Short mmCIF file of C-alpha atoms and ligand atoms in Angstrom, two decimals:
data_model
loop_
_atom_site.label_atom_id
_atom_site.label_comp_id
_atom_site.label_asym_id
_atom_site.label_seq_id
_atom_site.Cartn_x
_atom_site.Cartn_y
_atom_site.Cartn_z
CA MET A 156 100.05 74.17 111.13
CA SER A 157 98.91 76.49 113.89
CA GLN A 158 96.42 74.46 115.94
CA ALA A 159 94.81 77.68 117.19
CA VAL A 160 94.08 78.75 113.60
CA LEU A 161 92.65 75.34 112.68
CA ASP A 162 90.46 75.30 115.80
CA HIS A 163 89.17 78.74 114.91
CA VAL A 164 88.42 77.75 111.31
CA ARG A 165 86.60 74.58 112.44
CA SER A 166 84.51 76.53 114.95
CA ARG A 167 83.39 79.15 112.36
CA PRO A 168 81.80 77.43 109.36
CA ASP A 169 80.56 80.86 108.21
CA LEU A 170 84.02 82.45 108.08
CA ALA A 171 84.37 84.97 105.23
CA LEU A 172 86.91 83.42 102.86
CA PRO A 173 89.52 83.69 101.61
CA ALA A 174 91.18 85.06 104.74
CA TYR A 175 94.59 85.40 106.27
CA VAL A 176 94.28 84.21 109.86
CA THR A 177 97.19 85.32 112.04
CA ASP A 178 97.87 83.69 115.39
CA LEU A 179 99.25 86.63 117.38
CA PRO A 180 99.78 84.69 120.64
CA GLY A 181 101.50 81.91 118.67
CA LEU A 182 103.77 84.45 116.94
CA SER A 183 104.67 86.06 120.23
CA ALA A 184 105.41 82.71 121.92
CA HIS A 185 107.61 81.64 119.01
CA ALA A 186 109.58 84.91 119.10
CA ALA A 187 110.02 84.50 122.87
CA ARG A 188 111.50 81.01 122.33
CA VAL A 189 113.88 82.37 119.68
CA ARG A 190 114.99 85.21 121.99
CA ALA A 191 115.54 82.78 124.89
CA ALA A 192 117.77 80.55 122.75
CA LEU A 193 120.09 83.43 121.84
CA PRO A 194 122.78 84.94 124.10
CA ALA A 195 121.53 87.98 126.04
CA GLN A 196 124.33 90.18 124.64
CA LEU A 197 123.29 89.45 121.06
CA GLU A 198 121.04 91.97 119.36
CA LEU A 199 117.95 90.47 117.70
CA LEU A 200 116.47 92.59 114.91
CA TYR A 201 113.39 91.66 112.89
CA ALA A 202 113.63 92.06 109.11
CA ALA A 203 110.33 93.84 108.43
CA LYS A 204 110.17 92.94 104.75
CA ALA A 205 109.16 89.37 105.71
CA ASN A 206 105.84 90.69 107.08
CA PRO A 207 105.33 94.36 107.93
CA ASP A 208 101.74 93.97 109.21
CA PRO A 209 101.45 96.34 112.22
CA GLU A 210 99.67 93.63 114.25
CA VAL A 211 102.60 91.30 113.61
CA LEU A 212 105.15 94.02 114.45
CA ARG A 213 103.40 94.71 117.76
CA ALA A 214 103.17 90.99 118.66
CA LEU A 215 106.91 90.55 118.06
CA ALA A 216 108.07 93.85 119.57
CA PRO A 217 108.56 92.66 123.19
CA HIS A 218 111.07 90.09 121.94
CA PHE A 219 113.35 92.02 119.58
CA ASP A 220 115.82 94.87 120.04
CA GLY A 221 114.99 96.65 116.81
CA VAL A 222 113.76 96.34 113.25
CA GLU A 223 115.68 96.16 109.98
CA VAL A 224 113.92 98.14 107.25
CA ALA A 225 114.91 98.06 103.60
CA SER A 226 113.24 101.12 102.06
CA GLY A 227 112.08 104.61 102.93
CA GLY A 228 108.53 103.26 102.86
CA GLU A 229 109.28 100.53 105.39
CA LEU A 230 111.12 103.04 107.55
CA GLU A 231 108.09 105.36 107.77
CA HIS A 232 105.67 102.45 108.17
CA VAL A 233 107.55 100.73 111.01
CA ALA A 234 108.30 104.02 112.79
CA ALA A 235 104.56 104.77 112.77
CA ALA A 236 103.58 101.27 113.95
CA LEU A 237 106.20 101.13 116.72
CA PRO A 238 107.01 104.68 117.84
CA GLY A 239 110.54 104.95 119.24
CA VAL A 240 111.72 101.58 117.94
CA ALA A 241 115.43 101.32 116.98
CA LEU A 242 115.59 101.09 113.19
CA SER A 243 118.43 99.76 111.08
CA PHE A 244 118.15 100.82 107.46
CA GLY A 245 119.57 98.43 104.85
CA GLY A 246 118.86 97.40 101.30
CA PRO A 247 120.44 98.18 97.95
CA GLY A 248 119.21 101.07 95.83
CA LYS A 249 118.58 103.66 98.52
CA THR A 250 117.67 107.01 97.00
CA GLU A 251 118.96 110.35 98.26
CA ALA A 252 115.45 111.00 99.62
CA ASP A 253 115.54 107.66 101.50
CA LEU A 254 118.87 108.55 103.07
CA GLU A 255 117.74 112.05 103.98
CA LEU A 256 114.61 110.64 105.63
CA ALA A 257 116.74 108.17 107.58
CA VAL A 258 119.25 110.78 108.75
CA ARG A 259 116.61 113.37 109.69
CA SER A 260 114.52 110.79 111.57
CA GLY A 261 117.59 109.73 113.58
CA VAL A 262 117.83 106.16 112.34
CA HIS A 263 119.76 103.89 114.74
CA ARG A 264 122.06 102.30 112.12
CA LEU A 265 122.54 102.80 108.41
CA HIS A 266 123.74 99.74 106.52
CA VAL A 267 125.71 101.23 103.64
CA GLU A 268 125.66 99.11 100.48
CA SER A 269 127.79 101.10 98.01
CA ARG A 270 130.30 103.90 97.63
CA ARG A 271 127.57 106.11 96.10
CA GLU A 272 125.44 105.71 99.26
CA LEU A 273 128.44 106.52 101.40
CA ASP A 274 129.23 109.71 99.48
CA LEU A 275 125.59 110.86 99.63
CA LEU A 276 125.52 110.12 103.33
CA ALA A 277 128.72 112.05 103.98
CA ARG A 278 127.23 115.07 102.20
CA LEU A 279 123.97 114.74 104.16
CA ALA A 280 125.74 114.40 107.50
CA ALA A 281 127.76 117.55 106.77
CA ARG A 282 124.67 119.47 105.61
CA THR A 283 122.44 118.47 108.55
CA GLY A 284 125.10 118.30 111.27
CA ARG A 285 123.60 114.98 112.34
CA ALA A 286 125.64 112.08 113.66
CA VAL A 287 125.19 108.96 111.55
CA ASP A 288 126.11 105.47 112.77
CA VAL A 289 126.96 103.16 109.91
CA LEU A 290 127.74 99.54 109.25
CA LEU A 291 129.36 98.78 105.91
CA ARG A 292 127.68 95.86 104.20
CA VAL A 293 130.33 93.75 102.56
CA ASN A 294 130.05 90.82 100.20
CA ALA A 295 132.78 88.99 102.11
CA PRO A 296 134.67 86.25 100.25
CA LEU A 297 133.34 83.47 102.45
CA PRO A 298 132.17 80.06 101.25
CA VAL A 299 128.36 80.15 101.36
CA PRO A 300 126.95 76.66 102.05
CA ASP A 301 124.31 75.38 99.61
CA ALA A 302 121.53 77.94 100.07
CA PRO A 303 118.21 78.46 98.27
CA LEU A 304 119.09 82.17 97.92
CA ALA A 305 122.67 83.45 97.90
CA MET A 306 123.35 87.20 98.23
CA GLY A 307 127.07 86.95 98.72
CA GLY A 308 130.22 84.91 98.51
CA GLY A 309 130.18 85.47 94.72
CA PRO A 310 129.13 88.20 92.28
CA SER A 311 126.02 90.00 93.61
CA PRO A 312 124.48 93.48 93.64
CA PHE A 313 124.45 93.48 97.47
CA GLY A 314 126.97 95.28 99.60
CA LEU A 315 130.49 96.47 98.87
CA ASP A 316 133.00 94.30 97.06
CA PRO A 317 135.74 93.33 99.53
CA GLY A 318 138.22 95.07 97.23
CA ASP A 319 136.42 98.40 97.83
CA LEU A 320 135.92 97.98 101.57
CA ASP A 321 139.11 99.56 102.90
CA ALA A 322 138.73 102.73 100.87
CA ALA A 323 135.04 102.98 101.88
CA ALA A 324 135.91 102.59 105.57
CA ALA A 325 138.59 105.27 105.29
CA ALA A 326 136.17 107.60 103.45
CA ALA A 327 133.43 107.05 106.04
CA ARG A 328 135.75 108.00 108.86
CA ALA A 329 137.25 110.96 107.01
CA ALA A 330 133.70 112.28 106.47
CA GLY A 331 132.93 112.05 110.18
CA LEU A 332 130.46 109.18 109.90
CA ARG A 333 130.55 106.90 112.93
CA LEU A 334 131.78 103.61 111.52
CA ARG A 335 130.57 100.91 113.93
CA GLY A 336 131.49 97.79 112.00
CA LEU A 337 130.34 95.48 109.26
CA HIS A 338 127.19 93.85 107.99
CA LEU A 339 127.11 90.53 106.16
CA HIS A 340 123.88 88.97 104.92
CA LEU A 341 125.22 86.33 102.57
CA ALA A 342 122.52 83.70 102.14
CA SER A 343 118.96 82.72 102.92
CA GLY A 344 117.54 79.29 103.73
CA LEU A 345 120.42 77.96 105.84
CA ASN A 346 119.98 75.42 108.63
CA ALA A 347 121.46 76.05 112.09
CA PRO A 348 124.82 74.25 111.64
CA ALA A 349 125.36 76.12 108.34
CA CYS A 350 124.42 79.47 109.94
CA ALA A 351 126.77 78.74 112.86
CA GLU A 352 129.63 77.87 110.52
CA LEU A 353 129.06 81.02 108.47
CA ALA A 354 128.90 83.18 111.63
CA ALA A 355 132.23 81.81 112.89
CA ALA A 356 133.84 82.39 109.48
CA ALA A 357 132.39 85.92 109.35
CA VAL A 358 133.78 86.81 112.80
CA ALA A 359 137.22 85.50 111.89
CA TRP A 360 137.24 87.35 108.58
CA ALA A 361 135.94 90.63 110.05
CA CYS A 362 138.35 90.59 113.00
CA ALA A 363 141.29 89.94 110.67
CA TRP A 364 140.12 92.86 108.51
CA SER A 365 139.92 95.19 111.51
CA VAL A 366 143.36 94.17 112.78
CA ARG A 367 144.93 94.52 109.33
CA THR A 368 143.38 97.91 108.51
CA GLY A 369 142.97 99.49 111.95
CA HIS A 370 139.31 100.27 111.21
CA PRO A 371 136.90 99.80 114.13
CA LEU A 372 134.81 96.68 114.55
CA ASP A 373 132.46 97.25 117.49
CA GLU A 374 129.53 95.52 115.79
CA LEU A 375 129.03 92.69 113.37
CA ASN A 376 125.61 91.93 111.87
CA PHE A 377 125.17 88.45 110.36
CA GLY A 378 121.85 89.27 108.65
CA GLY A 379 118.98 86.80 108.47
CA GLY A 380 118.37 83.77 106.28
CA MET A 381 117.43 81.12 108.86
CA ALA A 382 115.67 78.30 107.03
CA VAL A 383 111.97 77.53 106.94
CA ASP A 384 111.26 74.03 105.63
CA TYR A 385 108.05 74.24 103.59
CA ALA A 386 108.19 70.50 102.81
CA ASN A 387 108.15 69.70 106.53
CA PRO A 388 105.95 72.29 108.23
CA ASP A 389 106.51 70.86 111.73
CA ALA A 390 110.30 71.27 111.47
CA ARG A 391 111.85 74.38 113.02
CA PHE A 392 115.22 76.06 112.62
CA ASP A 393 117.35 74.79 115.52
CA TRP A 394 117.71 78.04 117.47
CA ASP A 395 119.32 76.22 120.42
CA THR A 396 122.20 74.97 118.27
CA TYR A 397 122.64 78.36 116.62
CA GLY A 398 122.34 80.16 119.98
CA ALA A 399 125.00 77.92 121.54
CA ALA A 400 127.39 78.66 118.67
CA LEU A 401 126.75 82.40 118.98
CA SER A 402 127.30 82.21 122.76
CA GLY A 403 130.72 80.75 122.04
CA LEU A 404 131.51 83.66 119.71
CA VAL A 405 130.27 86.18 122.29
CA ARG A 406 132.60 84.65 124.91
CA GLN A 407 135.58 84.73 122.56
CA HIS A 408 134.94 88.34 121.50
CA PRO A 409 133.51 90.18 124.51
CA GLY A 410 134.06 93.62 122.96
CA LEU A 411 132.19 92.79 119.77
CA ARG A 412 128.42 93.35 119.60
CA LEU A 413 126.89 90.60 117.45
CA LYS A 414 123.54 91.02 115.72
CA VAL A 415 121.15 88.86 113.70
CA GLU A 416 118.11 89.99 111.72
CA PRO A 417 115.84 87.06 110.79
CA GLY A 418 112.59 87.65 108.93
CA ARG A 419 111.07 84.45 107.53
CA ALA A 420 111.96 82.15 110.44
CA LEU A 421 110.25 84.52 112.91
CA THR A 422 106.92 84.98 111.16
CA ALA A 423 106.32 82.20 108.58
CA TYR A 424 104.54 79.93 111.09
CA GLY A 425 102.29 82.68 112.42
CA ALA A 426 99.59 82.81 109.73
CA CYS A 427 97.47 80.63 107.47
CA TYR A 428 95.80 81.53 104.21
CA VAL A 429 92.37 79.93 104.47
CA THR A 430 90.09 79.51 101.50
CA ARG A 431 87.34 77.37 99.99
CA VAL A 432 87.30 74.93 97.09
CA LEU A 433 85.26 76.44 94.26
CA ASP A 434 85.46 73.62 91.74
CA VAL A 435 86.97 70.18 91.23
CA LYS A 436 87.75 68.74 87.82
CA ARG A 437 89.73 66.05 86.04
CA SER A 438 91.97 66.95 83.11
CA HIS A 439 94.05 64.44 81.12
CA GLY A 440 94.31 62.13 84.10
CA ARG A 441 95.08 64.77 86.73
CA THR A 442 92.72 66.14 89.41
CA PHE A 443 92.53 69.90 89.93
CA ALA A 444 90.82 71.81 92.72
CA VAL A 445 90.21 75.49 91.94
CA VAL A 446 90.09 77.52 95.16
CA LEU A 447 88.83 81.04 95.81
CA GLY A 448 91.78 83.43 95.61
CA GLY A 449 95.18 82.04 94.65
CA THR A 450 98.75 83.21 94.19
CA HIS A 451 97.63 86.85 93.83
CA HIS A 452 96.96 86.55 97.59
CA LEU A 453 99.65 83.99 98.45
CA ARG A 454 102.50 84.29 96.01
CA THR A 455 104.97 82.30 98.14
CA PRO A 456 104.59 78.91 96.34
CA ALA A 457 104.85 80.58 92.90
CA ALA A 458 107.84 82.70 93.94
CA ARG A 459 109.73 79.78 95.45
CA GLY A 460 108.39 77.01 93.21
CA HIS A 461 107.30 74.90 96.15
CA ASP A 462 104.04 73.28 97.31
CA GLN A 463 102.43 75.22 100.13
CA PRO A 464 101.63 72.86 103.04
CA LEU A 465 97.88 72.54 103.60
CA THR A 466 95.14 70.99 105.71
CA VAL A 467 91.64 70.21 104.41
CA VAL A 468 88.75 71.11 106.69
CA PRO A 469 85.65 69.29 105.35
CA SER A 470 82.54 71.46 105.11
CA GLU A 471 78.91 70.51 104.69
CA ARG A 472 78.10 73.83 103.01
CA TRP A 473 76.78 72.96 99.57
CA PRO A 474 73.40 73.68 97.89
CA ALA A 475 71.15 70.61 98.23
CA ASP A 476 69.84 71.01 94.67
CA LEU A 477 73.28 70.98 92.96
CA PRO A 478 75.56 68.02 92.28
CA ARG A 479 78.75 68.43 94.32
CA PRO A 480 82.05 68.05 92.43
CA ALA A 481 84.40 65.70 94.31
CA ALA A 482 87.94 64.49 93.75
CA PRO A 483 88.47 60.77 93.16
CA PRO A 484 90.95 59.13 95.57
CA GLY A 485 94.52 60.23 94.82
CA PRO A 486 96.56 63.43 94.70
CA VAL A 487 95.02 66.80 93.87
CA THR A 488 96.64 69.90 92.40
CA LEU A 489 95.28 73.03 94.09
CA VAL A 490 95.16 76.10 91.89
CA GLY A 491 93.72 79.61 92.20
CA GLN A 492 91.35 81.73 90.12
CA LEU A 493 93.96 83.30 87.86
CA CYS A 494 94.09 82.63 84.09
CA THR A 495 97.68 81.42 84.15
CA PRO A 496 99.19 77.94 84.63
CA LYS A 497 101.53 79.51 87.21
CA ASP A 498 98.68 80.00 89.68
CA VAL A 499 99.49 76.77 91.54
CA LEU A 500 99.39 76.60 95.33
CA ALA A 501 100.25 72.91 95.71
CA ARG A 502 101.03 70.24 93.09
CA ASP A 503 99.74 66.67 93.49
CA ALA A 504 98.96 67.13 97.18
CA PRO A 505 98.10 63.89 98.99
CA VAL A 506 94.72 65.05 100.34
CA PRO A 507 91.93 63.02 101.91
CA ALA A 508 88.51 63.17 100.22
CA LEU A 509 88.13 66.66 98.77
CA ARG A 510 84.91 68.22 97.50
CA ALA A 511 83.89 71.60 96.18
CA GLY A 512 82.83 73.69 99.19
CA ASP A 513 85.48 72.23 101.51
CA VAL A 514 87.82 74.61 103.32
CA VAL A 515 91.59 74.48 102.78
CA ALA A 516 94.04 76.08 105.20
CA PHE A 517 97.50 76.78 103.75
CA SER A 518 100.02 77.09 106.55
CA LEU A 519 103.43 78.81 106.72
CA ALA A 520 101.79 81.88 105.18
CA GLY A 521 103.14 84.44 107.65
CA ALA A 522 106.26 85.54 105.72
CA TYR A 523 106.77 86.75 102.15
CA ALA A 524 103.12 85.91 101.52
CA TRP A 525 100.43 88.62 101.22
CA ASN A 526 103.00 91.42 101.03
CA ILE A 527 104.85 89.96 98.01
CA SER A 528 101.69 89.09 96.07
CA HIS A 529 100.60 90.71 92.79
CA THR A 530 97.28 91.69 94.27
CA ALA A 531 95.99 93.79 91.36
CA PHE A 532 96.26 91.02 88.77
CA LEU A 533 92.76 90.05 87.49
CA MET A 534 91.02 92.40 89.95
CA HIS A 535 89.68 89.76 92.31
CA PRO A 536 88.68 91.08 95.76
CA PRO A 537 91.32 91.05 98.52
CA PRO A 538 91.20 88.46 101.30
CA ALA A 539 89.90 89.21 104.78
CA PHE A 540 92.37 89.54 107.66
CA LEU A 541 91.66 87.96 111.04
CA TYR A 542 93.86 88.12 114.12
CA LEU A 543 93.66 85.64 116.97
CA GLN A 544 94.16 87.72 120.10
CA PRO A 545 96.20 86.94 123.23
CA THR A 546 93.32 86.68 125.70
CA ALA A 547 91.32 83.47 125.62
CA GLY A 548 87.69 84.14 124.76
CA ASP A 549 88.42 87.30 122.79
CA GLN A 550 86.61 87.53 119.51
CA PRO A 551 89.17 87.63 116.71
CA ARG A 552 89.02 91.04 115.11
CA ALA A 553 88.51 91.22 111.37
CA ARG A 554 89.36 93.86 108.87
CA ARG A 555 88.92 93.92 105.12
CA ALA A 556 92.36 94.97 103.91
CA GLY A 557 95.92 94.28 104.87
CA PRO A 558 98.96 96.52 105.04
CA ALA A 559 99.85 96.07 101.37
CA ALA A 560 96.38 97.04 100.19
CA ALA A 561 96.30 100.04 102.49
CA ALA A 562 99.73 101.28 101.41
C1 LIG B 239 115.77 89.83 103.61
C2 LIG B 239 116.84 90.19 104.54
C3 LIG B 239 116.83 89.67 105.84
C4 LIG B 239 115.85 88.64 106.31
O1 LIG B 239 116.01 87.45 105.59
P1 LIG B 239 115.14 86.16 105.98
O2 LIG B 239 115.55 85.15 104.97
O3 LIG B 239 113.72 86.54 105.90
O4 LIG B 239 115.54 85.77 107.37
C5 LIG B 239 117.80 90.12 106.72
N1 LIG B 239 118.73 91.04 106.33
C6 LIG B 239 118.77 91.54 105.08
C7 LIG B 239 119.80 92.53 104.72
C8 LIG B 239 117.84 91.13 104.15
O5 LIG B 239 117.88 91.61 102.90
#
């Protein structure tokens, strides 16, 4: 839990809720620590789909070398938020319009996911006369350690099948595309030893491929997927261990530019979703607290099936002439305002005394949170957005809609 966010919430009993409160200095300090743990020669990209909020992009920008975007929309959005930033364009299902936009805007790298994309790109490069630097994303046949989300190592819609890679590389070069190397984003939710093991296996596999086929391998992108432990919000991905392993790979392969593109592990800790308990009730032996808002603002626990970590901030705000619903001692299930049993933020949470009117801050809400939420469902109002600013004493700025609502 971001202490700065909690301090702010405690000091403002009149805060408009629900609200996303983003700790910009905390985000920036975390990104600086990540950067410092990684070898200087390694390229650190930020995967914008985790949280494309312009305030977040600007707070992180001093610490990364570029941004990975996964749609034409993200490409335009990030280019506008960070003029001149180096963009790498990945993602399956790119349309011809997406590719044309990328080529005409001079994208830094194109991560090609299929033969169809490659053929479209070759035609575009010929038509526009533009140079296009590509990495071929390959679903390499590597053992993926037990991961919450696997995108490779077995059948998947992501990247080229290894059986199609050689022909794609030959076609890219024949078409005059600048083939820089390979991209592998095989899993998400890996701890540092698992990421290190996968990186070493990826380097060995890619180097062997390059030697066998004669195709160039100047760059190798390992993707993202560094774990965030929602059950243990104080735990952090061990960037020092991962960085040390990557330093070893950099020393062994001085001519090879290594890249990583984390999303979740950079931004998850940077924001809280703060709301107020509307009602407390017992049902068939279980205690429920209904909060303002819900998974239409913070879809993360519904999408992942986990309990969002939370802190209760007691509040004295309650009308004197109304009885105040309160939870009996014991666990409480916190749900939102939606008419569906899936609107659960945390199941059987071990909370201290909880009453209607109390404030609840859900932490680890800075990645795959607001921007993956089904915000139109039931037509409740959007949350407020507050940003804690770098300079002490600054008033946090507030605005009524976030990037997803504005888009
Ligand atoms: C989503 C994604 C990432 C970021 O993944 P995280 O789990 O958020 O670190 C990086 N690269 C690619 C290609 C992705 O699809």
